[in-house]
Amino acid sequence: MLIISFVLLAFGLVVLFSASGAVSYLKYHDSYYLITHQLFGVALGAVAFYFFSAINYSFWRKIAFLMLILSIFLLALVFLPWLKADWGTARSWIKIFGFSLQPSEFVKLFFLFYLAAWIVKRKEIIRDFKESTLPFLIILGSIVALMLLQPDLGTLSIIMASAFIVYYVGGGKLRHLLLIALCGIIGLFFMLQLKPYQQDRFRCVVDPSYDTKKSCYQVNQALIAVGSGGLWGRGLGASRQKYLYLPEVTGDSIFAVIAEELGFVISLALIALYLALFYRGWKISNSSPDDFGRLLSIGISSWLFIQAMVNIGGIINLIPMTGVPVPVISYGGTCLIANMAAIGVLFNISKIAKK
């Protein structure tokens, strides 16, 4: 698991170095500005990894309720006028002392701490709708409501998917989860009627030519990049789309640069790495000494894999673009720190299981 994580991190720095030059120079008059800041994020991520790998994972079970309160608090921060930073159509970021943070990245981990502990506590009644499924829905609903107010459907979909997997692995009834999912789809349908720009993302999946200059612009530029990469790519550093054609080239769209420069083979190998990371997480889950570690392992590994696939699926237009970064690889200190912290928790569970 650590080897896979290190390879992803090193690969991400190489690709980011290639992808960030043009946009760094345009915005900051320094071609190395973004990669330098990412190295600072790597240093903080290493600290987060060490911290979470050194603490016995069972500690998080003892303060699980505090983790839920902290999750709600972090999501509420984006609505404070003196902290919130509106980027695009979502209010997902805050600014503190000049630094931008995305609180929802930490919520992915903190909420899993609480959910895993909550399910273990209700192990005997987990299949009962009134005693377990309904409270689960209420707890998850508190997070969903705050995410919808931002709105950040990409991060919300990842939190919900990992929560559903943890609940099911913990013994929840699949029938109950399918019912909740159906209600969620119906709710999403009505919400889309109030958010025209969200509707456009779904339209772009069906027809990328629907609005090539605005709503579907990023999709079309990403498809051009992926398609022009061919089997082996144009070569590292040879991307053309990174020269201000691709929006968010170092973040949401970095997979398009990978596909353009390194081609289909390397892109497929990258997906295989995320699949291997999920597999190692699943193995750690199976060897965990208790149910809390088992649920936490499967939740973290599912989160990282699902987030990678949601980003890649949006880039190749299999699903609507959601604006989520590629774990460990995309530019962004908050995401990287949260990812490394989660991998640190996995490492701690594996270390204790071996002991």
XYZ file of N, CA and C in Angstrom, residues 73-329:
771
model
N -19.241 21.305 11.853
C -18.629 22.618 12.060
C -17.817 23.047 10.838
N -17.021 22.131 10.292
C -16.182 22.451 9.130
C -17.027 22.811 7.914
N -18.115 22.072 7.708
C -18.986 22.358 6.566
C -19.719 23.683 6.736
N -19.982 24.061 7.985
C -20.676 25.322 8.241
C -19.774 26.537 8.058
N -18.455 26.335 8.147
C -17.515 27.455 8.052
C -17.618 28.189 6.717
N -17.970 27.456 5.649
C -17.990 28.084 4.321
C -19.091 29.127 4.195
N -20.022 29.142 5.140
C -21.125 30.102 5.074
C -20.862 31.361 5.897
N -19.719 31.387 6.615
C -19.364 32.583 7.373
C -18.825 33.647 6.417
N -19.415 34.838 6.407
C -19.047 35.869 5.412
C -17.564 36.214 5.416
N -16.937 36.223 6.607
C -15.534 36.640 6.682
C -14.546 35.509 6.359
N -15.069 34.299 6.136
C -14.200 33.173 5.803
C -14.453 32.605 4.415
N -15.693 32.663 3.980
C -16.051 31.962 2.747
C -15.348 32.566 1.535
N -15.037 31.703 0.594
C -14.416 32.109 -0.662
C -15.210 31.482 -1.793
N -15.977 32.284 -2.505
C -16.823 31.771 -3.578
C -15.992 31.555 -4.835
N -15.896 30.315 -5.259
C -15.210 29.967 -6.504
C -16.221 29.309 -7.416
N -16.446 29.892 -8.588
C -17.388 29.311 -9.525
C -18.802 29.364 -8.972
N -19.486 28.215 -9.022
C -20.881 28.155 -8.602
C -21.044 27.529 -7.229
N -19.951 27.130 -6.591
C -20.043 26.466 -5.292
C -19.309 27.274 -4.222
N -19.802 27.134 -2.967
C -19.142 27.763 -1.820
C -18.506 26.659 -0.985
N -17.398 26.142 -1.465
C -16.757 24.991 -0.825
C -15.445 25.337 -0.156
N -15.013 26.598 -0.293
C -13.680 26.975 0.179
C -13.761 28.069 1.238
N -12.775 28.111 2.102
C -12.620 29.193 3.052
C -11.201 29.733 2.956
N -11.010 30.959 3.409
C -9.678 31.571 3.429
C -9.316 31.937 4.852
N -8.176 31.436 5.308
C -7.671 31.733 6.645
C -6.220 32.192 6.526
N -5.953 33.429 6.931
C -4.597 33.996 6.874
C -3.989 33.875 5.477
N -4.830 34.069 4.462
C -4.353 34.036 3.088
C -4.274 32.663 2.464
N -4.538 31.603 3.258
C -4.491 30.239 2.738
C -5.910 29.756 2.426
N -6.073 29.094 1.294
C -7.373 28.545 0.913
C -7.479 27.098 1.374
N -8.600 26.752 1.967
C -8.853 25.396 2.454
C -10.223 24.933 1.999
N -10.350 23.644 1.746
C -11.633 23.043 1.403
C -12.023 22.084 2.538
N -12.848 22.528 3.479
C -13.163 21.723 4.665
C -13.749 20.353 4.355
N -14.493 20.238 3.257
C -15.157 18.971 2.949
C -14.168 17.833 2.722
N -12.910 18.160 2.361
C -11.910 17.106 2.176
C -11.627 16.387 3.498
N -11.590 17.133 4.592
C -11.364 16.525 5.897
C -12.618 15.813 6.412
N -13.781 16.310 5.988
C -15.043 15.695 6.408
C -15.143 14.255 5.895
N -14.574 13.998 4.731
C -14.611 12.637 4.186
C -14.016 11.635 5.170
N -12.954 12.025 5.851
C -12.304 11.144 6.819
C -12.987 11.195 8.176
N -13.280 12.404 8.660
C -13.851 12.546 9.998
C -15.230 11.893 10.101
N -16.039 12.016 9.043
C -17.357 11.402 9.067
C -17.259 9.876 9.045
N -16.247 9.347 8.367
C -16.041 7.897 8.373
C -15.680 7.399 9.766
N -14.895 8.188 10.521
C -14.594 7.827 11.905
C -15.894 7.626 12.689
N -16.781 8.607 12.568
C -18.037 8.542 13.332
C -18.926 7.408 12.838
N -19.080 7.297 11.524
C -19.998 6.309 10.977
C -19.569 4.891 11.332
N -18.272 4.591 11.219
C -17.782 3.246 11.552
C -18.051 2.926 13.022
N -17.801 3.898 13.917
C -18.043 3.681 15.344
C -19.535 3.521 15.622
N -20.346 4.309 14.956
C -21.801 4.256 15.147
C -22.371 2.897 14.725
N -21.884 2.364 13.608
C -22.369 1.071 13.114
C -21.947 -0.057 14.045
N -20.707 -0.005 14.521
C -20.223 -1.042 15.450
C -21.072 -1.056 16.714
N -21.455 0.114 17.187
C -22.249 0.219 18.413
C -23.641 -0.390 18.230
N -24.143 -0.365 16.991
C -25.480 -0.880 16.710
C -25.446 -2.183 15.917
N -24.388 -2.929 16.116
C -24.179 -4.155 15.348
C -25.361 -5.114 15.430
N -25.966 -5.236 16.612
C -27.033 -6.215 16.818
C -28.348 -5.784 16.172
N -28.533 -4.493 15.945
C -29.812 -4.005 15.401
C -29.633 -3.321 14.044
N -28.503 -3.554 13.405
C -28.159 -2.820 12.194
C -29.136 -3.082 11.051
N -29.832 -4.214 11.064
C -30.737 -4.556 9.966
C -32.173 -4.083 10.217
N -32.378 -3.454 11.355
C -33.707 -2.956 11.688
C -33.885 -1.549 11.114
N -34.949 -1.339 10.360
C -35.144 -0.051 9.675
C -35.363 1.085 10.666
N -36.240 0.879 11.623
C -36.584 1.943 12.561
C -35.446 2.261 13.515
N -34.766 1.228 14.007
C -33.735 1.411 15.019
C -32.373 1.780 14.437
N -32.156 1.482 13.163
C -30.819 1.685 12.598
C -30.827 2.471 11.292
N -31.585 1.999 10.304
C -31.549 2.645 8.989
C -32.074 4.071 9.045
N -33.151 4.291 9.768
C -33.712 5.638 9.872
C -32.766 6.600 10.584
N -32.163 6.220 11.721
C -31.144 7.096 12.326
C -29.942 7.339 11.405
N -29.518 6.299 10.665
C -28.427 6.454 9.699
C -28.784 7.513 8.663
N -30.021 7.485 8.205
C -30.482 8.449 7.212
C -30.482 9.870 7.781
N -30.867 9.999 9.037
C -30.890 11.318 9.676
C -29.477 11.864 9.843
N -28.556 10.999 10.292
C -27.162 11.419 10.471
C -26.540 11.829 9.141
N -26.738 10.978 8.136
C -26.201 11.289 6.815
C -26.867 12.538 6.243
N -28.155 12.706 6.565
C -28.891 13.867 6.068
C -28.324 15.187 6.561
N -27.752 15.211 7.773
C -27.154 16.449 8.284
C -25.964 16.872 7.428
N -25.199 15.890 6.970
C -24.062 16.183 6.089
C -24.555 16.559 4.696
N -25.546 15.808 4.211
C -26.092 16.055 2.869
C -26.656 17.463 2.758
N -27.395 17.888 3.781
C -28.022 19.209 3.745
C -26.977 20.315 3.611
N -25.901 20.218 4.380
C -24.856 21.238 4.330
C -24.117 21.207 2.990
N -23.945 20.011 2.423
C -23.282 19.901 1.117
C -24.155 20.463 0.002
N -25.462 20.258 0.115
C -26.379 20.761 -0.908
C -26.479 22.280 -0.873
N -26.299 22.870 0.298
C -26.351 24.321 0.413
C -25.155 24.987 -0.251
N -24.056 24.241 -0.429
C -22.860 24.858 -1.001
C -23.059 25.249 -2.471
N -23.558 24.493 -3.418
C -23.701 23.032 -3.420
C -22.462 22.391 -4.023
N -22.115 21.207 -3.516
C -20.955 20.469 -4.015
C -21.381 19.020 -4.231
N -21.967 18.763 -5.388
C -22.521 17.432 -5.661
C -21.431 16.383 -5.824
N -20.259 16.780 -6.307
C -19.173 15.826 -6.500
C -18.699 15.239 -5.178
N -18.361 16.123 -4.242
C -17.921 15.655 -2.926
C -19.040 14.923 -2.205
N -20.265 15.416 -2.348
C -21.415 14.762 -1.715
C -21.580 13.339 -2.224
N -21.422 13.137 -3.526
C -21.583 11.787 -4.091
C -20.533 10.828 -3.537
N -19.317 11.332 -3.296
C -18.247 10.483 -2.754
C -18.525 10.128 -1.298
N -18.945 11.121 -0.509
C -19.274 10.872 0.895
C -20.417 9.881 1.015
N -21.446 10.050 0.195
C -22.606 9.162 0.251
C -22.243 7.751 -0.190
N -21.470 7.630 -1.259
C -21.105 6.308 -1.768
C -20.279 5.534 -0.742
N -19.284 6.198 -0.145
C -18.451 5.521 0.864
C -19.275 5.201 2.107
N -20.201 6.079 2.486
C -21.071 5.825 3.643
C -21.979 4.623 3.389
N -22.532 4.521 2.194
C -23.399 3.391 1.843
C -22.620 2.074 1.900
N -21.385 2.102 1.378
C -20.560 0.889 1.374
C -20.251 0.455 2.803
N -19.873 1.412 3.660
C -19.566 1.094 5.055
C -20.805 0.543 5.761
N -21.952 1.170 5.517
C -23.194 0.718 6.155
C -23.564 -0.696 5.702
N -23.381 -0.959 4.417
C -23.715 -2.293 3.896
C -22.751 -3.349 4.429
N -21.455 -3.053 4.401
C -20.462 -3.995 4.925
C -20.674 -4.227 6.418
N -21.163 -3.201 7.107
C -21.431 -3.322 8.526
C -22.654 -4.145 8.864
N -23.392 -4.590 7.838
C -24.538 -5.462 8.067
C -25.876 -4.889 7.676
N -25.895 -3.663 7.138
C -27.151 -3.038 6.743
C -27.806 -3.768 5.581
N -29.120 -3.647 5.503
C -29.869 -4.311 4.436
C -29.709 -3.564 3.119
N -29.424 -4.317 2.066
C -29.287 -3.713 0.746
C -30.607 -3.085 0.309
N -31.713 -3.703 0.676
C -33.030 -3.183 0.294
C -33.258 -1.780 0.863
N -32.827 -1.577 2.083
C -32.977 -0.265 2.706
C -32.117 0.781 2.006
N -30.892 0.397 1.650
C -29.996 1.325 0.965
C -30.511 1.687 -0.416
N -31.076 0.712 -1.115
C -31.639 0.979 -2.443
C -32.817 1.937 -2.340
N -33.602 1.802 -1.281
C -34.730 2.707 -1.068
C -34.236 4.127 -0.821
N -33.187 4.256 0.006
C -32.604 5.570 0.263
C -32.042 6.166 -1.027
N -31.348 5.330 -1.812
C -30.766 5.795 -3.078
C -31.850 6.279 -4.035
N -32.972 5.559 -4.081
C -34.088 5.959 -4.949
C -34.637 7.320 -4.528
N -34.795 7.508 -3.220
C -35.259 8.804 -2.709
C -34.257 9.905 -3.059
N -32.962 9.572 -2.990
C -31.931 10.543 -3.334
C -31.983 10.937 -4.799
N -32.234 9.971 -5.671
C -32.328 10.254 -7.110
C -33.524 11.162 -7.400
N -34.629 10.877 -6.740
C -35.820 11.710 -6.921
C -35.544 13.136 -6.426
N -34.879 13.231 -5.256
C -34.522 14.547 -4.726
C -33.573 15.293 -5.645
N -32.611 14.563 -6.237
C -31.667 15.175 -7.171
C -32.393 15.717 -8.393
N -33.381 14.972 -8.863
C -34.150 15.403 -10.033
C -34.824 16.751 -9.774
N -35.457 16.890 -8.612
C -36.135 18.141 -8.293
C -35.141 19.275 -8.054
N -33.992 18.954 -7.488
C -32.984 19.979 -7.260
C -32.435 20.513 -8.570
N -32.287 19.614 -9.549
C -31.771 20.029 -10.852
C -32.694 21.015 -11.547
N -33.986 20.941 -11.214
C -34.931 21.879 -11.816
C -34.674 23.301 -11.329
N -34.051 23.421 -10.149
C -33.768 24.739 -9.577
C -32.377 25.237 -9.927
N -31.533 24.343 -10.456
C -30.153 24.692 -10.773
C -29.869 24.404 -12.247
N -30.133 25.357 -13.134
C -29.946 25.120 -14.576
C -28.536 24.702 -14.950
N -27.520 25.259 -14.283
C -26.138 24.916 -14.635
C -25.828 23.463 -14.303
N -26.510 22.908 -13.255
C -26.348 21.494 -12.939
C -27.013 20.628 -14.006
N -28.149 21.071 -14.522
C -28.815 20.351 -15.613
C -27.904 20.270 -16.833
N -27.202 21.372 -17.097
C -26.337 21.415 -18.277
C -25.236 20.360 -18.207
N -24.752 20.049 -17.001
C -23.711 19.032 -16.872
C -24.214 17.671 -17.331
N -25.457 17.369 -17.036
C -26.042 16.106 -17.489
C -26.285 16.128 -18.998
N -26.683 17.278 -19.511
C -26.899 17.395 -20.955
C -25.604 17.202 -21.729
N -24.499 17.674 -21.153
C -23.197 17.553 -21.832
C -22.765 16.091 -21.952
N -23.198 15.245 -21.016
C -22.874 13.820 -21.108
C -23.559 13.213 -22.323
N -24.811 13.584 -22.512
C -25.594 13.047 -23.637
C -25.128 13.650 -24.954
N -24.865 14.962 -24.948
C -24.479 15.655 -26.173
C -23.417 16.711 -25.863
N -22.128 16.373 -26.012
C -21.057 17.331 -25.718
C -21.090 18.581 -26.593
N -21.788 18.507 -27.722
C -21.874 19.666 -28.611
C -23.018 20.601 -28.234
N -23.698 20.293 -27.143
C -24.855 21.087 -26.705
C -24.483 22.556 -26.506
N -23.371 22.834 -25.834
C -22.927 24.214 -25.589
C -21.407 24.195 -25.454
N -20.720 24.187 -26.579
C -19.266 23.985 -26.581
C -18.488 25.191 -26.062
N -19.127 26.362 -26.007
C -18.411 27.562 -25.593
C -18.550 27.866 -24.108
N -19.511 27.205 -23.444
C -19.705 27.514 -22.031
C -19.912 26.251 -21.205
N -21.133 25.716 -21.213
C -21.482 24.608 -20.322
C -20.649 23.361 -20.594
N -20.411 23.053 -21.873
C -19.681 21.837 -22.244
C -18.249 22.125 -22.673
N -17.769 23.339 -22.392
C -16.430 23.708 -22.848
C -15.357 22.806 -22.242
N -15.396 22.613 -20.926
C -14.366 21.804 -20.275
C -14.401 20.363 -20.760
N -15.601 19.821 -20.938
C -15.750 18.447 -21.425
C -15.110 18.304 -22.800
N -15.406 19.236 -23.690
C -14.878 19.157 -25.053
C -13.363 19.292 -25.085
N -12.819 20.215 -24.295
C -11.373 20.374 -24.267
C -10.692 19.145 -23.669
N -11.338 18.531 -22.668
C -10.787 17.315 -22.070
C -10.801 16.169 -23.074
N -11.880 16.050 -23.826
C -11.983 14.975 -24.819
C -10.960 15.163 -25.937
N -10.709 16.412 -26.306
C -9.677 16.679 -27.310
C -8.313 16.220 -26.794
N -8.034 16.542 -25.531
C -6.751 16.152 -24.933
C -6.607 14.636 -24.870
N -7.642 13.962 -24.345
C -7.591 12.502 -24.212
C -7.459 11.835 -25.568
N -8.253 12.305 -26.531
C -8.236 11.689 -27.863
C -6.923 11.901 -28.596
N -6.340 13.095 -28.440
C -5.092 13.381 -29.168
C -3.896 12.661 -28.567
N -4.067 12.138 -27.340
C -2.963 11.400 -26.721
C -2.720 10.054 -27.370
N -3.770 9.470 -27.933
C -3.610 8.181 -28.603
C -3.153 7.090 -27.662
N -2.446 6.110 -28.197
C -2.015 4.953 -27.420
C -0.845 5.271 -26.498
N 0.142 6.039 -27.014
C 1.369 6.282 -26.250
C 1.564 7.740 -25.860
N 0.695 8.632 -26.314
C 0.770 10.022 -25.912
C 1.691 10.868 -26.768
N 1.582 12.175 -26.596
C 2.441 13.108 -27.336
C 3.852 13.151 -26.765
N 3.995 12.725 -25.530
C 5.279 12.801 -24.840
C 5.176 13.704 -23.623
N 5.911 13.375 -22.566
C 5.870 14.150 -21.337
C 6.276 15.595 -21.600
N 5.413 16.530 -21.221
C 5.671 17.953 -21.426
C 5.142 18.493 -22.737
N 4.595 17.620 -23.594
C 4.204 18.039 -24.945
C 2.714 18.326 -25.096
N 1.981 18.416 -24.007
C 0.556 18.713 -24.093
C 0.317 20.076 -24.725
N -0.707 20.158 -25.547
C -1.103 21.448 -26.111
C -2.289 22.041 -25.369
N -3.147 21.176 -24.837
C -4.339 21.639 -24.144
C -4.014 22.341 -22.825
N -2.851 22.077 -22.261
C -2.499 22.725 -20.987
C -2.204 24.210 -21.163
N -2.022 24.664 -22.409
C -1.758 26.069 -22.657
C -3.054 26.855 -22.688
N -3.722 26.870 -21.529
C -4.890 27.703 -21.255
C -6.147 27.296 -22.020
N -6.154 26.100 -22.594
C -7.383 25.581 -23.194
C -8.219 24.845 -22.143
N -7.561 24.033 -21.335
C -8.240 23.247 -20.310
C -8.439 24.073 -19.037
N -9.677 24.258 -18.602
C -9.891 24.906 -17.305
C -9.421 23.981 -16.176
N -8.956 24.561 -15.071
C -8.507 23.784 -13.910
C -7.523 22.683 -14.321
N -6.535 23.056 -15.118
C -5.633 22.074 -15.714
C -4.798 21.333 -14.667
N -4.529 21.972 -13.535
C -3.732 21.305 -12.502
C -4.595 20.587 -11.468
N -5.896 20.795 -11.542
C -6.798 20.189 -10.557
C -7.725 19.160 -11.165
N -8.953 19.596 -11.461
C -9.971 18.676 -11.973
C -9.579 18.042 -13.308
N -8.813 18.759 -14.129
C -8.539 18.302 -15.498
C -7.169 17.662 -15.677
N -6.479 17.377 -14.586
C -5.097 16.900 -14.752
C -5.040 15.528 -15.422
N -6.091 14.709 -15.276
C -6.074 13.411 -15.952
C -6.072 13.578 -17.465
N -6.719 14.652 -17.964
C -6.720 14.905 -19.406
C -5.298 15.179 -19.901
N -4.504 15.894 -19.112
C -3.103 16.145 -19.473
C -2.306 14.847 -19.448
N -2.577 14.003 -18.455
C -1.904 12.701 -18.370
C -2.195 11.881 -19.615
N -3.464 11.839 -20.018
C -3.853 11.057 -21.196
C -3.241 11.628 -22.468
N -3.169 12.960 -22.549
C -2.617 13.584 -23.756
C -1.110 13.364 -23.855
N -0.400 13.515 -22.765
C 1.054 13.431 -22.816
C 1.569 11.999 -22.760
N 0.882 11.139 -22.008
C 1.399 9.786 -21.775
C 0.558 8.686 -22.408
N -0.615 9.030 -22.912
C -1.380 8.094 -23.706
C -2.261 7.122 -22.931
N -2.923 6.272 -23.683
C -3.900 5.325 -23.141
C -3.250 4.310 -22.208
N -2.080 3.808 -22.565
C -1.433 2.745 -21.790
C -1.119 3.220 -20.373
N -0.491 4.391 -20.244
C -0.147 4.916 -18.925
C -1.412 5.306 -18.158
N -2.406 5.832 -18.867
C -3.676 6.179 -18.213
C -4.325 4.937 -17.619
N -4.280 3.851 -18.365
C -4.843 2.595 -17.876
C -4.033 2.077 -16.685
N -2.721 2.248 -16.745
C -1.869 1.833 -15.634
C -2.178 2.647 -14.372
N -2.503 3.928 -14.552
C -2.864 4.774 -13.413
C -4.154 4.281 -12.760
N -5.137 3.932 -13.583
C -6.388 3.380 -13.052
C -6.113 2.076 -12.307
N -5.208 1.274 -12.861
C -4.842 0.008 -12.210
C -4.202 0.257 -10.846
N -3.440 1.347 -10.717
C -2.831 1.684 -9.429
C -3.898 2.003 -8.384
N -4.913 2.755 -8.779
C -5.992 3.059 -7.839
C -6.779 1.801 -7.481
N -6.946 0.919 -8.455
C -7.611 -0.348 -8.171
C -6.771 -1.186 -7.207
N -5.451 -1.167 -7.394
C -4.547 -1.901 -6.495
C -4.568 -1.310 -5.092
N -4.679 0.031 -5.002
C -4.773 0.679 -3.695
C -6.054 0.251 -2.977
N -7.148 0.169 -3.734
C -8.407 -0.300 -3.154
C -8.285 -1.756 -2.693
N -7.621 -2.562 -3.496
C -7.448 -3.974 -3.141
C -6.647 -4.121 -1.852
N -5.581 -3.322 -1.704
C -4.789 -3.383 -0.474
C -5.626 -2.937 0.729
N -6.452 -1.924 0.518
C -7.340 -1.488 1.588
C -8.330 -2.560 1.980
N -8.820 -3.288 0.990
C -9.757 -4.395 1.241
C -9.050 -5.515 2.010
N -7.789 -5.790 1.646
C -7.020 -6.811 2.373
C -6.798 -6.392 3.823
N -6.487 -5.129 4.017
C -6.302 -4.624 5.379
C -7.603 -4.745 6.159
N -8.716 -4.454 5.496
C -10.028 -4.583 6.131
C -10.276 -6.015 6.593
N -9.938 -6.979 5.762
C -10.152 -8.390 6.103
C -9.277 -8.854 7.258
N -8.103 -8.245 7.394
C -7.179 -8.670 8.452
C -7.304 -7.830 9.714
N -8.221 -6.857 9.699
C -8.365 -5.969 10.853
C -8.778 -6.737 12.094
N -8.218 -6.373 13.269
C -8.524 -7.103 14.499
C -9.927 -6.858 15.054
N -10.640 -5.829 14.554
C -11.997 -5.586 15.056
C -12.861 -4.970 13.961
N -14.152 -4.858 14.249
C -15.107 -4.352 13.266
C -14.877 -2.881 12.941
N -14.462 -2.097 13.929
C -14.216 -0.677 13.675
C -13.107 -0.500 12.639
N -12.006 -1.213 12.812
C -10.923 -1.143 11.840
C -11.333 -1.673 10.486
N -12.161 -2.721 10.496
C -12.626 -3.302 9.227
C -13.462 -2.299 8.436
N -14.400 -1.645 9.110
C -15.272 -0.690 8.429
C -14.502 0.565 8.021
N -13.586 0.999 8.860
C -12.793 2.183 8.546
C -11.901 1.931 7.332
N -11.313 0.753 7.257
C -10.436 0.412 6.125
C -11.204 0.387 4.817
N -12.340 -0.275 4.818
C -13.112 -0.377 3.571
C -13.687 0.976 3.186
N -14.009 1.812 4.190
C -14.524 3.139 3.894
C -13.480 4.042 3.260
N -12.268 4.040 3.806
C -11.196 4.886 3.276
C -10.782 4.439 1.878
N -10.577 3.138 1.702
C -10.141 2.640 0.392
C -11.225 2.863 -0.664
N -12.499 2.740 -0.279
C -13.603 3.007 -1.212
C -13.633 4.478 -1.596
N -13.455 5.343 -0.593
C -13.455 6.791 -0.855
C -12.389 7.159 -1.882
N -11.149 6.723 -1.703
C -10.061 7.095 -2.601
C -10.298 6.564 -4.008
N -10.767 5.318 -4.092
C -11.000 4.725 -5.415
C -12.173 5.400 -6.119
N -13.268 5.597 -5.400
C -14.455 6.216 -6.010
C -14.135 7.627 -6.479
N -13.398 8.383 -5.668
C -13.072 9.749 -6.066
C -12.240 9.770 -7.336
N -11.284 8.858 -7.451
C -10.478 8.789 -8.673
C -11.351 8.471 -9.886
N -12.269 7.516 -9.724
C -13.110 7.112 -10.844
C -14.132 8.189 -11.209
N -14.619 8.943 -10.214
C -15.557 10.037 -10.496
C -14.870 11.110 -11.327
N -13.627 11.438 -10.976
C -12.890 12.430 -11.752
C -12.625 11.936 -13.171
N -12.095 10.727 -13.282
C -11.752 10.192 -14.610
C -13.003 9.999 -15.453
N -14.088 9.529 -14.824
C -15.345 9.364 -15.553
C -15.861 10.673 -16.106
N -15.677 11.769 -15.353
C -16.093 13.074 -15.845
C -15.230 13.559 -16.987
N -13.927 13.309 -16.912
C -12.999 13.761 -17.951
C -13.282 13.077 -19.287
N -13.615 11.785 -19.256
C -13.890 11.070 -20.516
C -15.380 11.068 -20.829
N -16.162 11.859 -20.078
C -17.576 12.106 -20.342
C -18.466 10.873 -20.199
N -18.102 10.003 -19.260
C -18.988 8.886 -18.933
C -20.056 9.310 -17.929
N -19.692 10.279 -17.081
C -20.609 10.831 -16.088
C -20.437 12.353 -16.093
N -21.379 13.093 -15.496
C -21.227 14.552 -15.464
C -19.971 14.970 -14.709
N -19.352 16.044 -15.155
C -18.195 16.593 -14.457
C -18.635 17.144 -13.102
N -17.854 16.818 -12.076
C -18.253 17.200 -10.726
C -17.240 18.097 -10.029
N -16.078 18.268 -10.593
C -15.107 19.168 -9.992
C -14.336 18.594 -8.818
N -14.233 17.262 -8.745
C -13.451 16.656 -7.661
C -12.035 16.372 -8.168
N -11.028 16.510 -7.316
C -9.640 16.271 -7.738
C -9.305 14.785 -7.780
N -8.226 14.456 -8.477
C -7.703 13.096 -8.479
C -6.907 12.900 -7.186
N -7.243 11.916 -6.364
C -6.547 11.741 -5.080
C -5.030 11.631 -5.239
N -4.307 12.345 -4.395
C -2.842 12.334 -4.281
C -2.163 13.048 -5.448
N -2.820 13.120 -6.613
C -2.171 13.635 -7.817
C -2.504 15.096 -8.104
